[in-house]
Coordinates of C-alpha atoms in Angstrom, one line a residue:
X14 CA -23.4 28.7 12.2
X15 CA -23.8 25.8 14.6
X16 CA -21.0 25.3 17.1
X17 CA -18.3 22.7 15.9
X18 CA -15.0 22.0 17.5
X19 CA -11.9 23.5 16.0
X20 CA -9.2 21.0 15.1
X21 CA -5.4 21.8 15.3
X22 CA -2.9 19.4 13.9
X23 CA 0.8 19.7 14.7
X24 CA 2.7 17.0 12.9
X25 CA 6.5 16.4 13.1
X26 CA 8.5 14.8 10.4
X27 CA 10.4 11.6 10.8
X28 CA 9.9 11.2 14.5
X29 CA 9.6 8.1 16.8
X30 CA 8.2 9.1 20.2
X31 CA 11.6 10.1 21.7
X32 CA 9.7 12.2 24.3
X33 CA 9.7 12.5 28.0
X34 CA 6.0 11.6 28.2
X35 CA 6.9 8.3 26.4
X36 CA 9.5 7.5 29.0
X37 CA 12.6 8.7 27.1
X38 CA 15.2 9.7 29.7
X39 CA 17.3 11.8 27.3
X40 CA 14.5 14.0 25.7
X41 CA 13.7 17.5 26.7
X42 CA 10.0 17.9 25.5
X43 CA 8.2 20.0 28.2
X44 CA 5.4 21.2 25.8
X45 CA 4.7 17.7 24.4
X46 CA 4.8 16.3 27.9
X47 CA 2.3 19.0 29.1
X48 CA 0.0 18.2 26.1
X49 CA 0.0 14.5 27.0
X50 CA -0.7 15.4 30.6
X51 CA -3.7 17.4 29.4
X52 CA -4.9 14.7 27.0
X53 CA -4.5 11.1 25.9
X54 CA -1.4 9.3 24.6
X55 CA -1.4 6.2 22.3
X56 CA 1.7 4.1 22.7
X57 CA 0.6 1.8 19.9
X58 CA 0.3 4.3 17.0
X59 CA 1.7 3.3 13.7
X60 CA 2.2 4.7 10.2
X61 CA 1.1 2.9 7.0
X62 CA 4.6 3.3 5.5
X63 CA 8.1 4.2 6.8
X64 CA 8.6 7.1 4.4
X65 CA 7.0 10.5 3.8
X66 CA 4.9 10.6 0.6
X67 CA 3.1 7.2 0.8
X68 CA 2.4 7.8 4.5
X69 CA 1.0 11.3 3.9
X70 CA -1.1 10.1 1.0
X71 CA -2.8 7.7 3.5
X72 CA -3.4 10.6 6.0
X73 CA -5.0 13.0 3.5
X74 CA -7.2 10.4 1.8
X75 CA -7.9 7.9 4.5
X76 CA -6.9 5.2 2.0
X77 CA -4.0 2.7 2.0
X78 CA -1.3 3.7 -0.5
X79 CA -1.3 0.3 -2.2
X80 CA -5.0 0.6 -2.7
X81 CA -4.9 3.9 -4.6
X82 CA -1.5 3.7 -6.4
X83 CA 0.4 6.1 -4.1
X84 CA 2.8 3.5 -2.7
X85 CA 6.0 4.5 -4.5
X86 CA 8.2 7.2 -3.2
X87 CA 8.3 9.8 -4.7
X88 CA 6.1 10.1 -7.7
X89 CA 6.1 13.9 -8.4
X90 CA 9.9 14.3 -8.6
X91 CA 12.2 13.3 -11.4
X92 CA 14.7 10.7 -10.3
X93 CA 18.0 12.4 -11.2
X94 CA 20.2 9.3 -11.3
X95 CA 17.5 7.0 -12.9
X96 CA 15.7 9.1 -15.6
X97 CA 14.4 5.8 -17.1
X98 CA 11.8 5.5 -14.4
X99 CA 8.2 6.7 -15.1
X100 CA 8.5 9.7 -12.8
X101 CA 7.4 12.4 -12.5
X102 CA 3.7 11.8 -12.3
X103 CA 0.7 12.6 -10.1
X104 CA -1.1 9.5 -8.9
X105 CA -4.6 9.3 -10.4
X106 CA -6.4 8.0 -7.4
X107 CA -9.9 6.5 -7.8
X108 CA -12.5 9.1 -8.9
X109 CA -14.3 8.9 -5.6
X110 CA -11.3 9.6 -3.4
X111 CA -10.9 13.2 -2.1
X112 CA -8.6 15.0 0.3
X113 CA -10.7 14.7 3.4
X114 CA -10.3 18.4 4.1
X115 CA -12.9 19.0 1.3
X116 CA -15.5 17.3 3.5
X117 CA -14.7 19.8 6.3
X118 CA -14.8 22.8 3.9
X119 CA -18.2 21.6 2.6
X120 CA -19.4 21.6 6.2
X121 CA -18.3 25.2 6.8
X122 CA -14.8 24.7 8.2
X123 CA -11.9 27.1 7.3
X124 CA -9.0 24.7 6.4
X125 CA -5.4 25.8 6.4
X126 CA -2.1 24.0 5.8
X127 CA 1.3 25.4 6.8
X128 CA 2.7 24.1 4.5
X129 CA 3.7 20.4 3.9
X130 CA 1.7 18.3 1.4
X131 CA 3.8 15.5 -0.2
X132 CA 0.7 13.5 -1.2
X133 CA 2.0 11.8 -4.3
X134 CA -0.2 14.2 -6.3
X135 CA -0.4 17.9 -6.6
X136 CA -2.7 19.2 -3.9
X137 CA -6.0 20.3 -5.5
X138 CA -7.0 23.9 -5.2
X139 CA -10.2 22.6 -3.5
X140 CA -8.4 21.0 -0.6
X141 CA -7.5 24.1 1.4
X142 CA -8.7 27.6 2.0
X143 CA -5.0 28.5 2.6
X144 CA -1.9 26.5 1.7
X145 CA 1.2 28.6 2.4
X146 CA 3.9 29.3 4.8
X147 CA 1.6 32.0 6.4
X148 CA -1.5 29.8 6.6
X149 CA -3.1 30.2 10.0
X150 CA -6.5 29.9 11.7
X151 CA -6.1 33.6 12.5
X152 CA -6.6 34.4 8.8
X153 CA -10.1 33.2 8.6
X154 CA -12.5 35.9 7.4
X155 CA -15.1 35.2 10.2
X156 CA -13.7 34.6 13.7
X157 CA -16.7 32.5 14.5
X158 CA -16.0 30.1 11.7
X159 CA -14.7 26.7 12.9
X160 CA -11.3 25.8 11.6
X161 CA -9.1 22.8 10.8
X162 CA -5.5 24.1 10.9
X163 CA -2.4 22.0 10.1
X164 CA 1.2 22.9 11.0
X165 CA 4.1 20.8 9.8
X166 CA 7.5 21.9 11.2
X167 CA 10.1 20.2 9.1
X168 CA 13.2 20.5 11.4
X169 CA 13.0 16.8 12.6
X170 CA 13.4 15.4 9.1
X171 CA 16.2 12.8 8.8
X172 CA 18.3 15.4 6.9
X173 CA 18.5 17.3 10.1
X174 CA 21.1 14.7 11.2
X175 CA 23.5 15.7 8.5
X176 CA 26.4 17.6 10.1
X177 CA 25.8 20.8 8.1
X178 CA 22.1 21.0 9.3
X179 CA 23.1 21.0 13.0
X180 CA 26.8 21.8 13.6
X181 CA 26.4 22.4 17.3
X182 CA 23.8 20.0 18.9
X183 CA 22.4 21.0 22.3
X184 CA 22.6 17.5 23.6
X185 CA 25.8 15.7 24.8
X186 CA 26.5 12.8 22.4
X187 CA 27.9 10.8 25.4
X188 CA 24.4 10.8 26.9
X189 CA 22.8 9.1 23.9
X190 CA 21.1 5.7 24.3
X191 CA 21.7 3.7 21.2
X192 CA 19.6 0.9 19.8
X193 CA 21.5 -2.4 19.7
X194 CA 21.5 -2.4 15.9
X195 CA 23.7 0.7 15.7
X196 CA 27.5 0.6 16.3
X197 CA 28.7 2.7 19.2
X198 CA 30.9 5.3 17.4
X199 CA 31.2 9.1 17.9
X200 CA 29.6 9.7 14.5
X201 CA 26.5 7.7 15.4
X202 CA 26.3 9.5 18.8
X203 CA 26.6 12.9 17.2
X204 CA 23.8 12.2 14.7
X205 CA 21.5 11.0 17.6
X206 CA 22.4 14.2 19.5
X207 CA 21.3 16.3 16.4
X208 CA 18.0 14.3 16.3
X209 CA 17.2 15.2 19.9
X210 CA 18.1 18.8 19.3
X211 CA 15.6 19.1 16.5
X212 CA 12.9 17.4 18.5
X213 CA 13.6 19.9 21.4
X214 CA 13.3 22.9 18.9
X215 CA 10.1 21.5 17.4
X216 CA 8.7 21.0 20.9
X217 CA 9.3 24.7 21.5
X218 CA 7.4 25.5 18.2
X219 CA 4.5 23.4 19.3
X220 CA 4.4 25.3 22.6
X221 CA 4.2 28.6 20.7
X222 CA 1.2 27.4 18.7
X223 CA -0.6 26.2 21.9
X224 CA 0.1 29.6 23.4
X225 CA -1.5 31.3 20.5
X226 CA -4.6 29.2 21.0
X227 CA -4.7 30.4 24.6
X228 CA -4.2 34.0 23.5
X229 CA -7.2 33.7 21.2
X230 CA -9.4 32.1 23.9
X231 CA -9.8 29.0 21.7
X232 CA -8.2 26.2 23.7
X233 CA -11.5 25.1 25.3
X234 CA -13.1 24.4 21.9
X235 CA -10.1 23.1 20.0
X236 CA -9.1 19.5 19.7
X237 CA -5.3 19.3 19.4
X238 CA -3.6 16.4 17.6
X239 CA 0.1 15.7 17.6
X240 CA 1.5 12.9 15.4
X241 CA 4.4 12.1 13.0
X242 CA 4.5 10.5 9.6
X243 CA 7.1 7.8 10.4
X244 CA 10.4 7.2 12.0
X245 CA 13.8 8.9 11.3
X246 CA 16.8 6.5 11.5
X247 CA 18.4 3.8 9.3
X248 CA 16.6 0.4 9.8
X249 CA 13.7 2.6 10.7
X250 CA 12.8 5.1 8.0
X251 CA 11.8 3.2 4.8
X252 CA 11.2 0.0 6.7
X253 CA 8.1 -1.5 8.4
X254 CA 10.1 -2.3 11.6
X255 CA 8.7 -0.4 14.6
X256 CA 11.6 2.1 14.3
X257 CA 10.2 3.0 10.9
X258 CA 6.4 3.0 11.6
X259 CA 5.9 3.6 15.3
X260 CA 4.9 7.2 15.8
X261 CA 3.7 9.5 18.6
X262 CA 0.0 10.1 18.9
X263 CA -1.3 12.6 21.4
X264 CA -4.7 14.2 21.5
X265 CA -6.0 16.9 23.8
X266 CA -9.8 17.1 23.8
X267 CA -11.0 19.2 26.7
X268 CA -14.5 17.9 26.6
X269 CA -13.9 14.3 25.7
X270 CA -10.6 12.8 27.0
X271 CA -9.4 12.2 30.5
X272 CA -6.3 14.3 31.2
X273 CA -3.2 12.2 31.5
X274 CA -4.9 9.1 30.1
X275 CA -3.1 6.4 28.0
X276 CA -4.9 4.2 25.5
X277 CA -3.8 0.6 24.7
X278 CA -5.7 0.8 21.4
X279 CA -3.9 0.1 18.1
X280 CA -4.3 3.1 15.8
X281 CA -2.9 3.8 12.4
X282 CA -2.2 7.2 10.8
X283 CA -4.7 6.3 8.1
X284 CA -7.3 6.7 10.9
X285 CA -6.6 10.4 11.4
X286 CA -8.9 11.7 8.7
X287 CA -11.9 9.6 9.7
X288 CA -11.4 10.5 13.3
X289 CA -11.4 14.2 12.5
X290 CA -14.6 13.8 10.5
X291 CA -16.2 11.9 13.4
X292 CA -15.3 14.6 15.9
X293 CA -16.7 17.3 13.7
X294 CA -20.0 15.5 13.1
X295 CA -19.4 14.9 9.4
X296 CA -20.4 11.5 8.0
X297 CA -17.3 9.3 7.1
X298 CA -17.5 8.3 3.5
X299 CA -17.9 4.6 3.0
X300 CA -14.9 4.2 0.8
X301 CA -12.5 5.4 3.5
X302 CA -10.3 2.5 4.8
X303 CA -9.2 4.3 8.0
X304 CA -11.3 3.9 11.2
X305 CA -12.3 6.7 13.6
X306 CA -10.8 6.1 17.0
X307 CA -12.7 9.0 18.7
X308 CA -16.0 10.8 18.4
X309 CA -19.6 9.6 17.8
X310 CA -18.5 7.5 14.7
X311 CA -15.8 5.7 16.6
X312 CA -15.1 2.2 15.1
X313 CA -14.4 -1.0 17.1
X314 CA -10.7 -1.2 18.0
X315 CA -8.3 -2.6 15.5
X316 CA -6.8 -6.0 15.9
X317 CA -4.0 -5.3 13.4
X318 CA -2.3 -2.4 11.7
X319 CA -0.6 -2.8 8.3
X320 CA 2.4 -1.2 6.6
X321 CA 4.1 -1.5 3.2
X322 CA 7.4 -0.8 1.4
X323 CA 7.7 -0.4 -2.3
X324 CA 9.9 1.7 -4.6
X325 CA 11.6 4.3 -2.4
X326 CA 13.5 6.8 -4.5
X327 CA 15.7 4.8 -6.9
X328 CA 15.2 1.3 -5.5
X329 CA 12.3 -1.1 -6.2
X330 CA 11.2 -3.4 -3.4
X331 CA 8.0 -5.0 -2.1
X332 CA 7.5 -5.7 1.6
X333 CA 4.2 -6.1 3.5
X334 CA 3.7 -6.2 7.2
X335 CA 1.0 -6.8 9.8
X336 CA 1.2 -6.0 13.5
X337 CA -1.0 -6.7 16.5
X338 CA -0.4 -5.4 20.0
X339 CA 2.5 -7.8 20.5
X340 CA 3.8 -9.5 17.3
X341 CA 5.1 -8.1 14.0
X342 CA 4.9 -10.1 10.8
X343 CA 7.0 -9.0 7.7
X344 CA 6.7 -10.7 4.3
X345 CA 9.5 -10.0 1.9
X346 CA 8.1 -10.6 -1.6
X347 CA 11.6 -10.1 -3.1
X348 CA 13.7 -12.4 -0.8
X349 CA 16.4 -12.6 -3.5
X350 CA 17.3 -8.9 -2.8
X351 CA 19.8 -7.8 -0.1
X352 CA 18.4 -5.5 2.5
X353 CA 20.7 -2.6 1.4
X354 CA 19.5 -1.3 -1.9
X355 CA 21.0 1.8 -3.6
X356 CA 19.3 4.9 -2.3
X357 CA 21.6 7.9 -2.6
X358 CA 19.6 10.1 -0.2
X359 CA 19.8 7.5 2.5
X360 CA 23.5 7.2 2.0
X361 CA 23.9 10.8 3.1
X362 CA 22.9 9.9 6.6
X363 CA 25.9 9.8 8.9
X364 CA 24.7 6.7 10.7
X365 CA 24.2 4.9 7.4
X366 CA 27.7 6.0 6.4
X367 CA 29.1 4.5 9.6
X368 CA 27.3 1.2 8.9
X369 CA 28.7 1.1 5.4
X370 CA 32.2 2.0 6.6
X371 CA 32.3 -0.8 9.2
X372 CA 30.7 -3.3 6.8
X373 CA 33.4 -2.6 4.2
X374 CA 36.2 -3.1 6.8
X375 CA 34.6 -6.3 8.1
X376 CA 34.0 -4.8 11.5
X377 CA 30.2 -5.0 11.5
X378 CA 28.8 -7.9 13.5
X379 CA 25.8 -8.8 15.7
X380 CA 22.6 -6.8 15.4
X381 CA 24.2 -3.9 13.4
X382 CA 25.0 -6.4 10.7
X383 CA 21.3 -7.5 10.3
X384 CA 20.5 -5.0 7.6
X385 CA 23.6 -6.0 5.6
X386 CA 22.6 -9.6 4.9
X387 CA 22.9 -10.5 1.3
X388 CA 19.5 -12.4 1.2
X389 CA 16.3 -11.9 3.1
X390 CA 14.1 -14.5 4.7
X391 CA 10.7 -14.8 3.1
X392 CA 9.1 -14.1 6.4
X393 CA 10.1 -12.3 9.6
X394 CA 8.3 -12.6 12.9
X395 CA 9.1 -10.6 16.1
X396 CA 7.8 -10.6 19.6
X397 CA 7.9 -6.8 20.3
X398 CA 7.2 -7.4 24.0
X399 CA 10.3 -9.4 24.7
X400 CA 12.3 -8.0 21.7
X401 CA 11.3 -4.4 21.1
X402 CA 14.2 -3.8 18.7
X403 CA 13.0 -6.6 16.4
X404 CA 16.4 -8.4 16.1
X405 CA 15.4 -12.0 16.8
X406 CA 13.4 -13.5 13.9
X407 CA 11.0 -16.1 15.2
X408 CA 9.5 -17.1 11.9
X409 CA 11.1 -20.6 11.9
X410 CA 10.6 -21.2 15.6
X411 CA 7.9 -23.9 16.1
X412 CA 6.8 -22.4 19.4
X413 CA 5.4 -19.4 17.4
X414 CA 3.8 -21.3 14.6
X415 CA 0.3 -20.3 15.6
X416 CA 1.1 -16.6 15.8
X417 CA 2.9 -16.8 12.4
X418 CA -0.1 -18.4 10.8
X419 CA -2.6 -16.0 12.4
X420 CA -0.6 -13.0 11.1
X421 CA -0.2 -14.5 7.7
X422 CA -3.9 -14.8 7.4
X423 CA -4.5 -11.3 8.6
X424 CA -2.1 -9.9 6.0
X425 CA -3.7 -12.0 3.2
X426 CA -7.2 -10.9 4.3
X427 CA -6.2 -7.3 4.4
X428 CA -4.6 -7.5 0.9
X429 CA -7.7 -9.1 -0.5
X430 CA -9.9 -6.4 1.1
X431 CA -8.0 -3.3 0.1
X432 CA -6.2 -4.6 -3.0
X433 CA -2.5 -4.2 -3.8
X434 CA -1.4 -2.2 -6.8
X435 CA 2.2 -3.1 -5.9
X436 CA 1.6 -6.2 -7.9
X437 CA 1.5 -4.1 -11.1
X438 CA 4.8 -2.7 -12.4
X439 CA 4.9 1.0 -11.8
X440 CA 5.4 1.8 -15.5
X441 CA 2.3 -0.2 -16.4
X442 CA 0.3 1.5 -13.7
X443 CA 1.3 4.9 -14.9
X444 CA 0.5 3.9 -18.5
X445 CA -3.1 3.2 -17.4
X446 CA -3.4 6.7 -16.0
X447 CA -1.4 8.4 -18.8
X448 CA -2.3 6.3 -21.9
X449 CA -0.5 8.6 -24.4
X450 CA 2.2 9.5 -22.0
X451 CA 0.5 12.8 -21.0
X452 CA -1.3 13.7 -17.8
X453 CA -5.1 13.8 -18.4
X454 CA -6.7 17.3 -18.0
X455 CA -9.8 18.0 -16.1
X456 CA -12.7 19.3 -18.2
X457 CA -13.5 23.0 -17.6
X458 CA -16.6 23.7 -15.5
X459 CA -19.9 24.7 -17.2
X460 CA -22.2 27.5 -15.9
X461 CA -25.9 26.3 -15.9
X462 CA -28.4 29.1 -15.0
X463 CA -31.6 28.1 -13.2
X464 CA -34.5 30.6 -13.6
X465 CA -37.9 30.8 -15.2
X466 CA -36.6 31.5 -18.6
X467 CA -33.7 29.1 -18.4
X468 CA -34.7 26.1 -16.1
X469 CA -31.4 24.3 -16.1
X470 CA -31.6 22.9 -19.6
X471 CA -28.7 24.6 -21.3
X472 CA -25.3 26.0 -20.2
X473 CA -24.3 29.6 -20.4
X474 CA -20.5 29.4 -20.9
X475 CA -20.0 33.2 -20.8
X476 CA -23.0 34.2 -18.7
X477 CA -25.9 36.3 -19.8
X478 CA -28.8 38.4 -18.7
X479 CA -31.7 36.8 -16.7
X480 CA -34.8 37.7 -14.8
X481 CA -34.4 36.6 -11.1
X482 CA -34.5 34.9 -8.8
X483 CA -31.4 33.2 -10.3
X484 CA -29.5 30.1 -9.1
X485 CA -26.3 29.1 -10.8
X486 CA -25.3 25.5 -11.1
X487 CA -21.7 24.5 -11.8
X488 CA -21.0 21.3 -13.7
X489 CA -17.9 19.4 -14.7
X490 CA -17.8 16.5 -17.2
X491 CA -14.7 14.8 -15.6
X492 CA -15.9 12.1 -13.2
X493 CA -14.7 12.7 -9.7
X494 CA -13.7 16.4 -10.2
X495 CA -14.2 19.0 -7.6
X496 CA -15.0 22.6 -8.6
X497 CA -13.6 25.8 -7.1
X498 CA -15.2 29.2 -7.7
X499 CA -14.7 32.8 -6.7
X500 CA -16.4 36.2 -7.1
X501 CA -13.1 38.0 -6.6
X502 CA -10.9 39.5 -9.3
X503 CA -7.1 39.6 -9.3
X504 CA -4.3 37.1 -9.6
X505 CA -4.7 35.4 -6.2
X506 CA -8.4 35.3 -5.2
X507 CA -9.8 33.1 -2.5
X508 CA -11.2 30.0 -4.1
X509 CA -14.3 28.5 -2.5
X510 CA -15.4 24.9 -2.8
X511 CA -18.6 24.5 -4.8
X512 CA -21.1 22.3 -3.0
X513 CA -24.5 23.5 -4.2
X514 CA -26.1 26.0 -6.7
X515 CA -25.1 29.6 -6.1
X516 CA -27.8 32.2 -5.4
X517 CA -26.8 35.3 -7.3
X518 CA -27.8 38.8 -6.2
X519 CA -29.6 41.4 -8.4
X520 CA -27.3 43.3 -10.7
X521 CA -24.1 42.2 -12.3
X522 CA -22.0 39.3 -10.9
X523 CA -18.7 37.9 -12.3
X524 CA -18.1 34.3 -11.5
X525 CA -14.8 32.5 -12.1
X526 CA -14.5 28.7 -11.8
X527 CA -12.1 25.9 -12.4
X528 CA -12.2 22.2 -11.8
X529 CA -9.7 19.6 -10.6
X530 CA -9.6 15.8 -10.2
X531 CA -6.8 14.4 -8.1
X532 CA -4.0 13.3 -10.4
X533 CA -5.3 15.3 -13.4
X534 CA -4.1 18.6 -14.6
X535 CA -6.3 21.5 -13.4
X536 CA -8.9 22.7 -15.9
X537 CA -8.7 26.0 -17.7
X538 CA -10.5 28.7 -15.8
X539 CA -13.9 29.8 -17.0
X540 CA -15.4 33.3 -16.4
X541 CA -19.1 34.2 -16.7
X542 CA -20.8 37.6 -16.2
X543 CA -24.4 37.2 -15.0
X544 CA -26.7 40.1 -14.9
X545 CA -30.0 39.6 -13.1
X546 CA -33.0 41.9 -13.1
X547 CA -35.7 41.5 -10.5

């Protein structure tokens, strides 16, 4: 097997770069700081959405959520308080869209995920060699096989700021530095202290994984990525403000990046998949909307990044945003709505509870009151250089008219380029995928033997006896389906990704196969017994 770099991803949930290496004076992140000192840091890295599932759908597919119908949050769960919504459903993405890990598996990589998915569709069996809480590169059957290993510690999730999730934070609440749009109360400070505690604990976990790489002698040929899906705090998570979409991005590439370097390049989390393919020498499919920012297929630097907000849990909304290195433009397509919509999960956050308490008593004023306006402006424009907290809307300031118009055009051009399924009501979109109200099912795979007596003209659904040499082709009638196969018996075999006809050995071979298209139900399993005489 030719030498390829290993790839290790360590992604944190709900984390802005509250790290020492990003200049945060409160944080205790020695392992992340060391990783940045050994690699490169991107201060201008942004997510495609300020919430988990849409953001992660972009990461795994390299496609914008609004382009493939994964923009609502969350599709695969029933909304307990609003059962009238069209959930649950798996988004039926375009037939040519795959989890990019399939391209790595097809190239010989062992792909593991421990264990977060949250893609807006059920993860197909063909996406990972291992998807479990024990998935690890150490489990690959051949230690020479290159790997793509993903670890997703969940401790930094916004729910970690609930008191019951962290009753004794390791940070002093009095030492917290609060953004100007939060009221300075003990409850807010305690929540921030819990956030820093979880980041510190996750930093320790990251250090353990890096130590395991060293123990295995793999650090020199492993490219390590650290990133997060979006930000954690009210006015951040679920919103396209920088506190919602600005994320850490650190890459250690021993053979390709200057230690301690800092890139001023704009990158988006949609770029992660194409970048990994580029580094691994795998052609980037033309349909992918992300751009590689490293490796031989590196694309020209971005001028803009884009983000969206749609239905998040119970509340429908429609917000689009564009950002360059300095300015953020936000378009509220439902300006008649207040900023605060009913999202029960958000209302469990202690900072959100403080904001509501002070708003009810009429004590909320200044920047903390911004998100409690009863109507929104159609447009918002912020100079993130002079106003990093995005509290002074410049959209009506004539001095910034040229920047406003430039970003308007950028957003319009992007929407025209990638499409926007947010314009279609969610119920109508789901009806197109599930015309009779039922999830479509992937067709079962067909076994097609290729030998002198059976030259690939007819299928053999149950197998048969053939004179060799014998190749076995697998076929599925569902457009866009991937096929998994195994020669193993038992309830939990290792499913391999079918990429080319299988060369069967002399004697008797049992082949099991099933097929899956993203968003469709998995096919029934087919089993064929093939006996080959020489």
